[in-house]
Amino acid sequence: MHTFLFRLNALATFAISTLAALCAVAAFTDVFHASNPVVNVSLARVERLHPVPSSGNDEAFLAFKISADLSSLFSWNTKQLFVWLDASYETPRNVENHVSLWDRIITSREEAVLSLPYVRNKYKLVDQGNYLRNRALNLTMHWNVMPSTGALWHGSKTFSGFRLPKRYTNDRN
């Protein structure tokens, strides 16, 4: 006859093994989930481009138009999406610059349809130097799909052809 602790150990081992197997099967089913997110991002306006006197760096305040349907990224195993917009550009000082401008956490399929006609950058766009004037700019929308169980996966879409003004602007509207 087995003791109570022996039986409790056997039950706990069985429960943990079963739970681990179910998690592995759940994570595997996401491999077959087909998603087709529709994303469109454009630069609505350069609100302000100015030098920061204390540091000598350039700073830009931008506004974007974001239209996205990310609902296809949700499956039964999706906990949330982390979505962010970044700007990339080249300068003589740094070959590749990436700056996060905006982000959002999306927790449901209903919240995953974004129609934002005028969004200001949430985080500052500051260049290390005074190289932002007349600079070509690419905007990239990234998303991380965070499942309840399984591996995190990432996707993105880049929009190019944007350019910052040739001169400093002080428009504060």
Backbone as CSV, one residue per row, in Angstrom:
resi,resn,N_x,N_y,N_z,CA_x,CA_y,CA_z,C_x,C_y,C_z
1,MET,0.841,-1.172,0.000,0.000,0.000,0.000,0.890,1.240,0.000
2,HIS,0.512,2.230,-0.840,1.319,3.435,-0.967,0.859,4.496,0.018
3,THR,1.808,5.315,0.416,1.502,6.383,1.371,0.772,7.524,0.656
4,PHE,0.217,8.406,1.456,-0.499,9.566,0.930,0.431,10.448,0.092
5,LEU,1.659,10.694,0.561,2.604,11.538,-0.158,3.010,10.916,-1.493
6,PHE,3.142,9.601,-1.522,3.480,8.928,-2.775,2.356,9.115,-3.795
7,ARG,1.113,8.950,-3.344,-0.033,9.128,-4.240,-0.167,10.588,-4.702
8,LEU,0.076,11.535,-3.802,0.026,12.953,-4.150,1.101,13.297,-5.178
9,ASN,2.290,12.726,-5.005,3.382,12.942,-5.955,3.014,12.382,-7.335
10,ALA,2.435,11.209,-7.382,2.042,10.600,-8.654,0.964,11.440,-9.345
11,LEU,0.008,11.932,-8.575,-1.058,12.760,-9.130,-0.505,14.085,-9.671
12,ALA,0.379,14.733,-8.929,0.975,16.003,-9.364,1.819,15.801,-10.620
13,THR,2.585,14.735,-10.674,3.408,14.443,-11.850,2.535,14.217,-13.078
14,PHE,1.462,13.466,-12.924,0.542,13.228,-14.032,-0.106,14.534,-14.502
15,ALA,-0.549,15.367,-13.556,-1.209,16.632,-13.907,-0.250,17.569,-14.636
16,ILE,0.969,17.691,-14.160,1.954,18.574,-14.795,2.334,18.052,-16.177
17,SER,2.507,16.750,-16.317,2.837,16.169,-17.624,1.701,16.381,-18.620
18,THR,0.472,16.205,-18.182,-0.685,16.413,-19.049,-0.794,17.880,-19.464
19,LEU,-0.597,18.787,-18.516,-0.653,20.216,-18.817,0.445,20.618,-19.805
20,ALA,1.644,20.092,-19.634,2.743,20.392,-20.558,2.425,19.878,-21.959
21,ALA,1.848,18.688,-22.056,1.481,18.140,-23.366,0.393,18.985,-24.025
22,LEU,-0.594,19.425,-23.264,-1.651,20.275,-23.812,-1.098,21.621,-24.285
23,CYS,-0.172,22.194,-23.538,0.464,23.459,-23.950,1.245,23.280,-25.250
24,ALA,1.945,22.173,-25.382,2.703,21.911,-26.608,1.764,21.763,-27.800
25,VAL,0.657,21.061,-27.627,-0.321,20.903,-28.706,-0.940,22.255,-29.059
26,ALA,-1.265,23.061,-28.051,-1.846,24.390,-28.301,-0.873,25.270,-29.076
27,ALA,0.387,25.259,-28.702,1.391,26.062,-29.405,1.569,25.570,-30.837
28,PHE,1.498,24.281,-31.051,1.669,23.709,-32.385,0.529,24.110,-33.324
29,THR,-0.686,24.270,-32.786,-1.816,24.632,-33.649,-1.655,26.025,-34.251
30,ASP,-0.893,26.916,-33.613,-0.669,28.257,-34.164,0.169,28.235,-35.437
31,VAL,0.898,27.158,-35.665,1.690,27.038,-36.889,0.772,27.059,-38.112
32,PHE,-0.428,26.533,-37.974,-1.365,26.430,-39.086,-2.285,27.639,-39.212
33,HIS,-2.154,28.604,-38.314,-3.009,29.795,-38.361,-2.507,30.745,-39.444
34,ALA,-3.339,31.001,-40.439,-2.970,31.922,-41.523,-3.493,33.315,-41.193
35,SER,-2.611,34.295,-41.269,-3.024,35.673,-41.005,-2.639,36.548,-42.187
36,ASN,-3.436,37.579,-42.402,-3.180,38.514,-43.489,-3.534,39.925,-43.015
37,PRO,-2.665,40.543,-42.213,-2.978,41.885,-41.718,-2.915,42.924,-42.838
38,VAL,-3.831,43.868,-42.793,-3.877,44.959,-43.764,-3.473,46.230,-43.025
39,VAL,-2.392,46.861,-43.474,-1.840,48.027,-42.781,-1.538,49.119,-43.798
40,ASN,-1.877,50.355,-43.431,-1.507,51.508,-44.240,-1.124,52.647,-43.299
41,VAL,0.070,53.185,-43.491,0.573,54.281,-42.662,1.084,55.372,-43.589
42,SER,0.728,56.607,-43.274,1.255,57.737,-44.041,1.594,58.880,-43.095
43,LEU,2.481,59.716,-43.548,2.876,60.892,-42.780,1.852,61.978,-43.063
44,ALA,1.036,62.315,-42.061,-0.008,63.322,-42.248,0.580,64.727,-42.274
45,ARG,1.570,64.950,-41.394,2.106,66.306,-41.301,3.366,66.322,-40.451
46,VAL,4.291,67.190,-40.807,5.431,67.487,-39.941,5.025,68.723,-39.155
47,GLU,4.694,68.528,-37.881,4.203,69.640,-37.075,5.313,70.618,-36.701
48,ARG,6.476,70.056,-36.426,7.575,70.925,-36.003,8.894,70.196,-36.207
49,LEU,9.866,70.910,-36.729,11.234,70.415,-36.860,12.133,71.549,-36.403
50,HIS,12.859,71.313,-35.320,13.649,72.406,-34.753,14.900,71.867,-34.075
51,PRO,15.900,72.730,-33.912,17.087,72.324,-33.157,16.821,72.470,-31.659
52,VAL,17.397,71.575,-30.878,17.311,71.672,-29.419,18.556,72.425,-28.965
53,PRO,18.394,73.661,-28.454,19.563,74.492,-28.151,20.527,73.878,-27.133
54,SER,19.999,73.184,-26.143,20.870,72.667,-25.082,21.789,71.545,-25.559
55,SER,21.338,70.770,-26.555,22.135,69.622,-26.993,22.670,69.750,-28.418
56,GLY,22.086,70.635,-29.208,22.492,70.753,-30.604,21.884,69.686,-31.498
57,ASN,20.970,68.886,-30.961,20.310,67.839,-31.736,19.060,68.381,-32.414
58,ASP,18.634,67.727,-33.480,17.369,68.058,-34.128,16.249,67.252,-33.493
59,GLU,15.065,67.869,-33.411,13.891,67.207,-32.856,12.718,67.448,-33.791
60,ALA,11.936,66.402,-34.047,10.788,66.512,-34.946,9.525,66.027,-34.246
61,PHE,8.446,66.747,-34.471,7.121,66.346,-34.013,6.301,66.051,-35.260
62,LEU,5.829,64.813,-35.362,5.153,64.345,-36.567,3.731,63.920,-36.252
63,ALA,2.911,63.859,-37.277,1.564,63.310,-37.167,1.384,62.291,-38.293
64,PHE,0.686,61.210,-37.977,0.524,60.096,-38.912,-0.940,59.776,-39.117
65,LYS,-1.213,59.138,-40.229,-2.513,58.533,-40.479,-2.281,57.028,-40.464
66,ILE,-2.959,56.348,-39.557,-2.792,54.898,-39.417,-4.132,54.226,-39.679
67,SER,-4.128,53.307,-40.607,-5.298,52.501,-40.915,-4.829,51.050,-40.953
68,ALA,-5.402,50.222,-40.085,-4.930,48.835,-40.012,-6.048,47.908,-39.569
69,ASP,-6.069,46.738,-40.160,-6.942,45.661,-39.708,-6.041,44.492,-39.329
70,LEU,-5.779,44.378,-38.042,-4.893,43.339,-37.521,-5.677,42.185,-36.907
71,SER,-6.987,42.160,-37.124,-7.818,41.134,-36.491,-7.457,39.725,-36.952
72,SER,-6.906,39.583,-38.155,-6.537,38.240,-38.624,-5.345,37.672,-37.849
73,LEU,-4.631,38.515,-37.105,-3.517,38.023,-36.292,-3.999,37.288,-35.046
74,PHE,-5.255,37.505,-34.661,-5.795,36.855,-33.471,-6.249,35.438,-33.792
75,SER,-5.875,34.514,-32.944,-6.395,33.149,-32.981,-6.921,32.854,-31.580
76,TRP,-7.387,31.666,-31.366,-7.895,31.333,-30.042,-6.776,31.351,-28.999
77,ASN,-5.515,31.268,-29.432,-4.369,31.211,-28.527,-3.697,32.581,-28.335
78,THR,-4.214,33.636,-28.957,-3.568,34.945,-28.867,-4.014,35.666,-27.605
79,LYS,-3.041,36.070,-26.815,-3.337,36.839,-25.603,-3.451,38.323,-25.926
80,GLN,-2.467,38.868,-26.659,-2.484,40.279,-27.027,-1.490,40.545,-28.143
81,LEU,-1.629,41.717,-28.749,-0.683,42.200,-29.754,0.007,43.434,-29.199
82,PHE,1.279,43.545,-29.469,1.999,44.784,-29.195,2.353,45.373,-30.549
83,VAL,1.818,46.550,-30.838,1.974,47.195,-32.140,2.755,48.480,-31.938
84,TRP,3.754,48.727,-32.809,4.483,49.986,-32.712,4.891,50.468,-34.091
85,LEU,5.086,51.784,-34.156,5.494,52.446,-35.387,6.882,53.009,-35.172
86,ASP,7.781,52.716,-36.101,9.113,53.314,-35.983,9.500,54.018,-37.275
87,ALA,10.399,54.967,-37.110,10.950,55.712,-38.241,12.386,55.277,-38.424
88,SER,12.786,55.086,-39.664,14.179,54.751,-39.947,14.706,55.732,-40.986
89,TYR,15.962,56.104,-40.795,16.599,57.053,-41.701,18.103,56.893,-41.595
90,GLU,18.803,57.446,-42.573,20.269,57.399,-42.593,20.822,58.805,-42.437
91,THR,21.952,58.911,-41.744,22.659,60.187,-41.616,24.143,59.941,-41.874
92,PRO,24.905,60.995,-42.120,26.350,60.803,-42.293,27.014,60.248,-41.031
93,ARG,26.448,60.555,-39.893,27.032,60.121,-38.626,26.677,58.667,-38.287
94,ASN,25.431,58.278,-38.555,24.949,56.923,-38.264,24.309,56.348,-39.521
95,VAL,24.794,55.202,-39.945,24.302,54.597,-41.181,22.836,54.212,-41.061
96,GLU,22.436,53.689,-39.921,21.059,53.244,-39.749,20.528,53.745,-38.411
97,ASN,19.404,54.455,-38.454,18.750,54.977,-37.258,17.328,54.446,-37.213
98,HIS,16.910,53.940,-36.065,15.533,53.506,-35.846,15.035,54.169,-34.573
99,VAL,13.881,54.819,-34.674,13.304,55.516,-33.532,11.847,55.091,-33.399
100,SER,11.456,54.596,-32.225,10.049,54.273,-31.974,9.274,55.563,-31.783
101,LEU,8.149,55.669,-32.478,7.359,56.896,-32.426,6.025,56.724,-31.717
102,TRP,5.447,55.530,-31.786,4.098,55.307,-31.269,3.946,53.824,-30.983
103,ASP,3.118,53.479,-29.992,2.827,52.067,-29.734,1.445,51.908,-29.128
104,ARG,0.976,50.669,-29.139,-0.315,50.349,-28.540,-0.350,48.858,-28.237
105,ILE,-1.020,48.509,-27.133,-1.281,47.111,-26.788,-2.736,46.827,-27.142
106,ILE,-2.951,45.783,-27.917,-4.291,45.413,-28.384,-4.638,44.068,-27.761
107,THR,-5.740,44.035,-27.025,-6.075,42.826,-26.272,-7.260,42.045,-26.831
108,SER,-7.913,42.554,-27.870,-9.045,41.813,-28.433,-9.115,42.016,-29.944
109,ARG,-9.827,41.134,-30.591,-10.002,41.203,-32.041,-10.732,42.492,-32.437
110,GLU,-11.648,42.950,-31.596,-12.401,44.172,-31.889,-11.500,45.409,-31.859
111,GLU,-10.545,45.443,-30.948,-9.617,46.578,-30.845,-8.576,46.570,-31.967
112,ALA,-8.489,45.480,-32.703,-7.426,45.315,-33.698,-7.702,46.035,-35.011
113,VAL,-8.852,46.653,-35.145,-9.149,47.452,-36.331,-8.883,48.905,-35.961
114,LEU,-7.814,49.467,-36.521,-7.388,50.824,-36.192,-7.730,51.768,-37.334
115,SER,-8.375,52.866,-37.000,-8.636,53.937,-37.955,-8.310,55.240,-37.236
116,LEU,-7.060,55.655,-37.364,-6.555,56.819,-36.641,-6.127,57.872,-37.658
117,PRO,-6.981,58.865,-37.924,-6.683,59.824,-38.985,-5.581,60.824,-38.649
118,TYR,-5.315,61.052,-37.363,-4.297,62.043,-37.001,-3.703,61.661,-35.649
119,VAL,-2.575,60.983,-35.693,-1.908,60.520,-34.476,-0.556,61.209,-34.365
120,ARG,-0.334,61.871,-33.252,0.974,62.499,-33.021,1.936,61.463,-32.460
121,ASN,3.235,61.706,-32.707,4.205,60.760,-32.158,4.156,60.801,-30.632
122,LYS,4.127,59.614,-30.049,4.057,59.444,-28.601,5.441,59.622,-27.976
123,TYR,6.459,59.251,-28.721,7.844,59.346,-28.262,8.606,60.295,-29.181
124,LYS,9.561,60.995,-28.615,10.294,62.020,-29.356,11.154,61.423,-30.471
125,LEU,11.194,62.149,-31.568,12.121,61.831,-32.653,13.258,62.837,-32.549
126,VAL,14.347,62.408,-31.940,15.514,63.264,-31.735,16.699,62.594,-32.409
127,ASP,17.379,63.356,-33.259,18.563,62.845,-33.938,19.811,63.239,-33.160
128,GLN,20.809,62.380,-33.175,22.096,62.692,-32.539,22.894,63.570,-33.488
129,GLY,22.583,64.829,-33.477,23.211,65.781,-34.389,22.129,66.607,-35.054
130,ASN,22.491,67.342,-36.061,21.503,68.187,-36.752,21.322,67.712,-38.192
131,TYR,20.920,66.444,-38.327,20.830,65.826,-39.648,19.399,65.512,-40.094
132,LEU,18.383,65.967,-39.392,17.018,65.604,-39.770,16.476,66.402,-40.953
133,ARG,16.986,67.582,-41.192,16.464,68.399,-42.293,16.693,67.700,-43.636
134,ASN,15.623,67.692,-44.448,15.641,67.118,-45.798,16.029,65.632,-45.808
135,ARG,15.730,64.931,-44.730,16.113,63.530,-44.596,14.976,62.631,-45.081
136,ALA,15.309,61.622,-45.895,14.334,60.606,-46.311,13.986,59.753,-45.100
137,LEU,12.711,59.404,-44.998,12.206,58.725,-43.810,11.351,57.538,-44.229
138,ASN,11.588,56.391,-43.618,10.736,55.217,-43.799,9.960,54.994,-42.513
139,LEU,8.683,54.688,-42.636,7.849,54.367,-41.482,7.526,52.882,-41.533
140,THR,7.734,52.197,-40.419,7.482,50.757,-40.356,6.546,50.454,-39.201
141,MET,5.451,49.756,-39.522,4.530,49.281,-38.494,4.953,47.859,-38.149
142,HIS,5.249,47.633,-36.873,5.649,46.313,-36.373,4.541,45.776,-35.473
143,TRP,4.463,44.448,-35.368,3.563,43.839,-34.404,4.199,42.577,-33.858
144,ASN,4.037,42.393,-32.558,4.413,41.158,-31.878,3.130,40.470,-31.453
145,VAL,2.976,39.223,-31.828,1.824,38.432,-31.416,2.248,37.638,-30.190
146,MET,1.561,37.900,-29.083,1.892,37.249,-27.814,0.834,36.192,-27.524
147,PRO,1.189,34.922,-27.671,0.213,33.860,-27.434,0.069,33.548,-25.946
148,SER,-1.005,32.872,-25.612,-1.176,32.402,-24.236,-0.137,31.342,-23.916
149,THR,0.148,30.502,-24.896,1.210,29.512,-24.751,1.914,29.372,-26.100
150,GLY,3.211,29.197,-26.056,3.962,29.068,-27.296,4.889,30.241,-27.531
151,ALA,5.457,30.272,-28.714,6.486,31.259,-29.041,5.872,32.568,-29.526
152,LEU,6.511,33.655,-29.160,6.170,34.992,-29.633,6.604,35.104,-31.090
153,TRP,5.790,35.736,-31.935,6.229,35.951,-33.309,5.964,37.380,-33.738
154,HIS,6.696,37.808,-34.767,6.770,39.212,-35.163,6.467,39.370,-36.643
155,GLY,5.880,40.509,-36.989,5.667,40.865,-38.384,5.808,42.369,-38.539
156,SER,5.960,42.826,-39.771,6.091,44.266,-39.995,5.769,44.595,-41.444
157,LYS,5.495,45.876,-41.670,5.287,46.385,-43.023,5.890,47.782,-43.078
158,THR,6.713,48.029,-44.112,7.434,49.295,-44.241,6.817,50.155,-45.338
159,PHE,6.736,51.446,-45.055,6.240,52.441,-46.005,7.345,53.459,-46.218
160,SER,7.722,53.674,-47.463,8.840,54.574,-47.751,8.366,55.748,-48.598
161,GLY,9.300,56.651,-48.864,8.996,57.780,-49.725,8.640,59.053,-48.987
162,PHE,8.872,59.110,-47.693,8.581,60.313,-46.925,9.865,61.126,-46.773
163,ARG,9.718,62.435,-46.675,10.884,63.309,-46.535,10.552,64.429,-45.562
164,LEU,11.502,64.704,-44.679,11.351,65.817,-43.743,11.660,67.130,-44.468
165,PRO,11.168,68.264,-43.953,11.383,69.554,-44.627,12.857,69.942,-44.717
166,LYS,13.148,70.795,-45.696,14.525,71.265,-45.890,14.933,72.289,-44.841
167,ARG,13.945,72.968,-44.281,14.220,74.020,-43.295,13.517,73.706,-41.989
168,TYR,14.019,74.299,-40.929,13.365,74.161,-39.633,11.984,74.805,-39.690
169,THR,11.034,74.188,-39.000,9.679,74.728,-38.911,9.340,74.925,-37.451
170,ASN,8.521,75.907,-37.157,8.099,76.177,-35.780,6.594,76.204,-35.667
171,ASP,5.909,75.500,-36.540,4.454,75.459,-36.523,3.999,74.657,-35.316
172,ARG,3.246,75.265,-34.418,2.797,74.584,-33.195,1.290,74.378,-33.184
173,ASN,0.634,74.264,-34.304,-0.822,74.103,-34.344,-1.234,72.758,-33.845
